[in-house]
Amino acid sequence: RELKLRNYDPEDEELKKRKVPQAKPASVEDKVKDQLEAAKPEPIIEEVDLANLAPRKPDWDLKRDVAKKLEKLEKRTQRAIAELIRERLKGQEEELAAAVGSAKQEGSDSD
């Protein structure tokens, strides 16, 4: 280990070489400027959003909790509606095909 002399002022030349130079105090001005800039207040909001100030409805948490279930239910409802429409269209096509078939039969009887 090397000997470092900080507070002791030796008389010996060999020991004077090991003396640590005096430390200079750090500048506080930069730190104070930074703190003053950080302490400046932010500009006050001129426009007030009334939607944020209005109290929430008492059932907002219930709606939030049910929202995911409602999304699933909405998807299922849309699928069911689409399926019913397809069935009706198939029924109409069959009725139309039957009507066209009967019309051909009636037309062929007269020949």
Coordinates of N, CA and C in Angstrom, one line a residue:
R1 N 0.8 -1.2 0.0 CA 0.0 0.0 0.0 C 0.9 1.2 0.0
E2 N 0.4 2.2 -0.7 CA 1.2 3.5 -0.8 C 0.7 4.5 0.2
L3 N 1.6 5.2 0.8 CA 1.3 6.1 1.8 C 0.8 7.5 1.2
K4 N -0.3 8.0 1.6 CA -0.8 9.3 1.0 C -1.0 10.2 2.2
L5 N -0.3 11.4 2.1 CA -0.4 12.4 3.1 C -1.3 13.5 2.7
R6 N -2.4 13.6 3.5 CA -3.4 14.7 3.1 C -3.3 15.9 4.0
N7 N -3.3 15.7 5.3 CA -3.3 16.8 6.3 C -1.9 17.1 6.9
Y8 N -1.0 16.1 6.8 CA 0.3 16.3 7.4 C 1.3 16.9 6.4
D9 N 2.0 17.9 6.8 CA 3.0 18.5 6.0 C 4.4 18.1 6.4
P10 N 5.0 17.1 5.7 CA 6.2 16.5 6.1 C 7.4 17.4 5.8
E11 N 8.5 17.2 6.6 CA 9.7 18.0 6.4 C 10.7 17.2 5.5
D12 N 10.5 15.9 5.4 CA 11.4 15.1 4.7 C 11.0 15.2 3.2
E13 N 12.1 15.3 2.3 CA 11.8 15.4 0.9 C 11.1 14.2 0.3
E14 N 11.5 13.0 0.8 CA 10.9 11.8 0.3 C 9.4 11.7 0.6
L15 N 9.0 12.2 1.8 CA 7.6 12.2 2.2 C 6.9 13.3 1.5
K16 N 7.5 14.4 1.1 CA 6.8 15.5 0.4 C 6.3 15.1 -0.9
K17 N 7.0 14.1 -1.5 CA 6.5 13.6 -2.8 C 5.2 12.9 -2.7
R18 N 4.9 12.3 -1.6 CA 3.7 11.5 -1.3 C 2.5 12.4 -0.9
K19 N 2.8 13.6 -0.7 CA 1.7 14.5 -0.2 C 0.7 14.7 -1.3
V20 N -0.6 14.6 -1.0 CA -1.7 14.8 -1.9 C -2.0 16.3 -2.0
P21 N -2.1 16.8 -3.3 CA -2.4 18.3 -3.4 C -3.8 18.7 -2.8
Q22 N -3.9 19.9 -2.4 CA -5.1 20.4 -1.7 C -6.3 20.3 -2.8
A23 N -7.4 19.8 -2.3 CA -8.6 19.7 -3.1 C -9.3 21.1 -3.2
K24 N -9.8 21.4 -4.4 CA -10.5 22.7 -4.6 C -12.0 22.4 -4.4
P25 N -12.7 23.3 -3.8 CA -14.1 23.1 -3.6 C -14.8 23.2 -5.0
A26 N -15.8 22.3 -5.1 CA -16.6 22.3 -6.3 C -17.5 23.6 -6.5
S27 N -17.7 24.0 -7.7 CA -18.6 25.1 -7.9 C -20.0 24.8 -7.7
V28 N -20.6 25.6 -6.8 CA -22.0 25.4 -6.4 C -23.0 26.1 -7.3
E29 N -22.5 27.1 -8.1 CA -23.3 27.9 -8.9 C -24.1 27.1 -9.9
D30 N -23.5 26.2 -10.6 CA -24.2 25.4 -11.6 C -25.3 24.6 -11.0
K31 N -25.0 24.0 -9.8 CA -26.1 23.2 -9.2 C -27.2 24.1 -8.8
V32 N -26.9 25.3 -8.3 CA -28.0 26.2 -7.8 C -28.8 26.6 -9.1
K33 N -28.2 26.9 -10.2 CA -28.9 27.3 -11.4 C -29.8 26.2 -11.9
D34 N -29.4 24.9 -11.8 CA -30.2 23.8 -12.2 C -31.4 23.6 -11.3
Q35 N -31.2 23.8 -10.0 CA -32.3 23.7 -9.1 C -33.3 24.8 -9.3
L36 N -32.9 26.0 -9.6 CA -33.8 27.1 -9.8 C -34.6 26.9 -11.1
E37 N -34.0 26.4 -12.1 CA -34.7 26.1 -13.3 C -35.7 25.0 -13.1
A38 N -35.4 24.0 -12.3 CA -36.3 22.9 -12.1 C -37.4 23.3 -11.2
A39 N -37.2 24.4 -10.4 CA -38.3 24.8 -9.5 C -39.3 25.8 -10.1
K40 N -39.0 26.2 -11.4 CA -39.9 27.1 -12.0 C -41.3 26.4 -12.2
P41 N -42.3 27.1 -11.9 CA -43.7 26.5 -12.1 C -44.0 26.3 -13.6
E42 N -44.8 25.3 -13.9 CA -45.2 25.1 -15.2 C -46.3 26.1 -15.6
P43 N -46.5 26.4 -16.8 CA -47.5 27.3 -17.2 C -48.9 26.8 -16.8
I44 N -49.8 27.7 -16.3 CA -51.1 27.3 -15.9 C -52.0 27.0 -17.2
I45 N -52.7 25.9 -17.1 CA -53.6 25.6 -18.2 C -54.7 26.6 -18.3
E46 N -54.8 27.2 -19.5 CA -55.8 28.2 -19.7 C -57.2 27.6 -20.0
E47 N -57.2 26.5 -20.8 CA -58.5 25.9 -21.1 C -58.8 24.8 -20.1
V48 N -60.0 24.7 -19.7 CA -60.4 23.7 -18.7 C -61.3 22.7 -19.4
D49 N -60.9 21.5 -19.4 CA -61.7 20.4 -20.0 C -62.8 20.0 -19.0
L50 N -64.0 20.3 -19.3 CA -65.1 20.0 -18.4 C -65.4 18.5 -18.2
A51 N -65.0 17.8 -19.3 CA -65.3 16.3 -19.2 C -64.4 15.7 -18.1
N52 N -63.2 16.2 -17.8 CA -62.3 15.7 -16.8 C -62.8 16.2 -15.4
L53 N -63.5 17.3 -15.3 CA -63.9 17.8 -14.1 C -65.2 17.2 -13.6
A54 N -66.0 16.8 -14.5 CA -67.3 16.2 -14.2 C -67.1 14.9 -13.4
P55 N -67.9 14.6 -12.4 CA -67.7 13.3 -11.7 C -68.2 12.2 -12.6
R56 N -67.6 11.0 -12.4 CA -68.0 9.9 -13.1 C -69.4 9.4 -12.6
K57 N -70.0 8.7 -13.5 CA -71.3 8.1 -13.2 C -71.0 7.0 -12.2
P58 N -72.0 6.7 -11.3 CA -71.8 5.7 -10.3 C -71.5 4.3 -10.8
D59 N -72.0 4.0 -12.0 CA -71.8 2.6 -12.5 C -70.7 2.5 -13.6
W60 N -69.8 3.4 -13.6 CA -68.7 3.3 -14.6 C -67.8 2.1 -14.4
D61 N -67.6 1.7 -13.2 CA -66.8 0.5 -13.0 C -67.5 -0.8 -13.4
L62 N -68.8 -0.8 -13.3 CA -69.5 -2.0 -13.7 C -69.5 -2.1 -15.3
K63 N -69.6 -1.0 -15.9 CA -69.6 -1.0 -17.4 C -68.2 -1.4 -17.9
R64 N -67.1 -0.9 -17.2 CA -65.8 -1.3 -17.5 C -65.6 -2.8 -17.4
D65 N -66.1 -3.4 -16.3 CA -65.9 -4.8 -16.1 C -66.7 -5.7 -17.1
V66 N -67.8 -5.2 -17.5 CA -68.7 -6.0 -18.4 C -68.3 -5.8 -19.9
A67 N -67.5 -4.8 -20.2 CA -67.2 -4.5 -21.6 C -66.6 -5.6 -22.4
K68 N -65.7 -6.4 -21.8 CA -65.1 -7.6 -22.5 C -66.1 -8.6 -22.8
K69 N -67.0 -8.9 -21.8 CA -68.0 -9.9 -22.0 C -69.0 -9.4 -23.1
L70 N -69.3 -8.1 -23.2 CA -70.2 -7.6 -24.2 C -69.6 -7.7 -25.6
E71 N -68.2 -7.5 -25.7 CA -67.6 -7.7 -27.0 C -67.8 -9.1 -27.5
K72 N -67.6 -10.1 -26.6 CA -67.8 -11.5 -27.1 C -69.2 -11.7 -27.5
L73 N -70.1 -11.2 -26.7 CA -71.5 -11.4 -27.0 C -71.9 -10.7 -28.3
E74 N -71.3 -9.5 -28.6 CA -71.6 -8.8 -29.8 C -71.1 -9.6 -31.0
K75 N -70.0 -10.3 -30.9 CA -69.4 -11.1 -32.0 C -70.4 -12.3 -32.2
R76 N -70.8 -12.9 -31.2 CA -71.7 -14.1 -31.3 C -73.0 -13.6 -31.9
T77 N -73.5 -12.5 -31.6 CA -74.8 -12.0 -32.1 C -74.7 -11.7 -33.6
Q78 N -73.6 -11.1 -34.0 CA -73.3 -10.8 -35.4 C -73.3 -12.1 -36.2
R79 N -72.6 -13.1 -35.7 CA -72.5 -14.4 -36.4 C -73.9 -15.1 -36.5
A80 N -74.7 -15.0 -35.4 CA -76.1 -15.6 -35.5 C -76.9 -14.8 -36.5
I81 N -76.8 -13.5 -36.5 CA -77.6 -12.7 -37.5 C -77.2 -13.1 -38.9
A82 N -75.9 -13.2 -39.2 CA -75.4 -13.6 -40.5 C -75.9 -15.0 -40.9
E83 N -75.9 -15.9 -39.9 CA -76.4 -17.3 -40.2 C -77.9 -17.3 -40.5
L84 N -78.7 -16.5 -39.8 CA -80.1 -16.4 -40.1 C -80.4 -15.8 -41.5
I85 N -79.6 -14.8 -41.9 CA -79.8 -14.2 -43.2 C -79.4 -15.3 -44.3
R86 N -78.4 -16.0 -44.1 CA -78.0 -17.1 -45.0 C -79.1 -18.1 -45.2
E87 N -79.7 -18.5 -44.1 CA -80.8 -19.5 -44.1 C -82.0 -19.0 -44.9
R88 N -82.3 -17.7 -44.7 CA -83.4 -17.1 -45.4 C -83.1 -17.0 -46.9
L89 N -81.9 -16.7 -47.2 CA -81.5 -16.6 -48.6 C -81.6 -18.0 -49.3
K90 N -81.1 -19.0 -48.6 CA -81.2 -20.3 -49.1 C -82.7 -20.7 -49.3
G91 N -83.5 -20.4 -48.3 CA -84.9 -20.7 -48.4 C -85.6 -20.0 -49.6
Q92 N -85.2 -18.7 -49.9 CA -85.7 -18.0 -51.0 C -85.2 -18.6 -52.3
E93 N -83.9 -19.0 -52.3 CA -83.4 -19.6 -53.5 C -84.1 -20.9 -53.9
E94 N -84.4 -21.7 -52.8 CA -85.2 -23.0 -53.0 C -86.6 -22.7 -53.5
E95 N -87.2 -21.7 -52.9 CA -88.6 -21.3 -53.4 C -88.5 -20.8 -54.8
L96 N -87.5 -20.0 -55.2 CA -87.4 -19.5 -56.5 C -87.1 -20.6 -57.5
A97 N -86.2 -21.6 -57.1 CA -85.9 -22.7 -57.9 C -87.2 -23.6 -58.1
A98 N -88.0 -23.7 -57.1 CA -89.2 -24.5 -57.2 C -90.2 -23.8 -58.1
A99 N -90.3 -22.5 -58.0 CA -91.2 -21.7 -58.8 C -90.8 -21.8 -60.3
V100 N -89.5 -21.7 -60.5 CA -88.9 -21.8 -61.9 C -89.2 -23.2 -62.4
G101 N -89.0 -24.2 -61.6 CA -89.2 -25.6 -62.0 C -90.6 -25.8 -62.3
S102 N -91.5 -25.3 -61.6 CA -93.0 -25.5 -61.8 C -93.4 -24.8 -63.1
A103 N -92.8 -23.6 -63.3 CA -93.1 -22.8 -64.5 C -92.7 -23.6 -65.7
K104 N -91.5 -24.3 -65.7 CA -91.0 -25.0 -66.8 C -91.9 -26.2 -67.1
Q105 N -92.4 -26.9 -66.0 CA -93.3 -28.0 -66.2 C -94.6 -27.6 -66.8
E106 N -95.1 -26.5 -66.4 CA -96.4 -26.0 -66.9 C -96.2 -25.6 -68.4
G107 N -95.1 -25.0 -68.7 CA -94.8 -24.6 -70.1 C -94.6 -25.9 -71.0
S108 N -94.0 -26.9 -70.5 CA -93.8 -28.1 -71.3 C -95.0 -28.9 -71.5
D109 N -96.0 -28.8 -70.6 CA -97.3 -29.5 -70.7 C -98.1 -29.0 -71.9
S110 N -98.0 -27.7 -72.2 CA -98.8 -27.1 -73.3 C -98.2 -27.5 -74.6
D111 N -97.0 -27.9 -74.7 CA -96.4 -28.3 -76.0 C -97.0 -29.5 -76.5

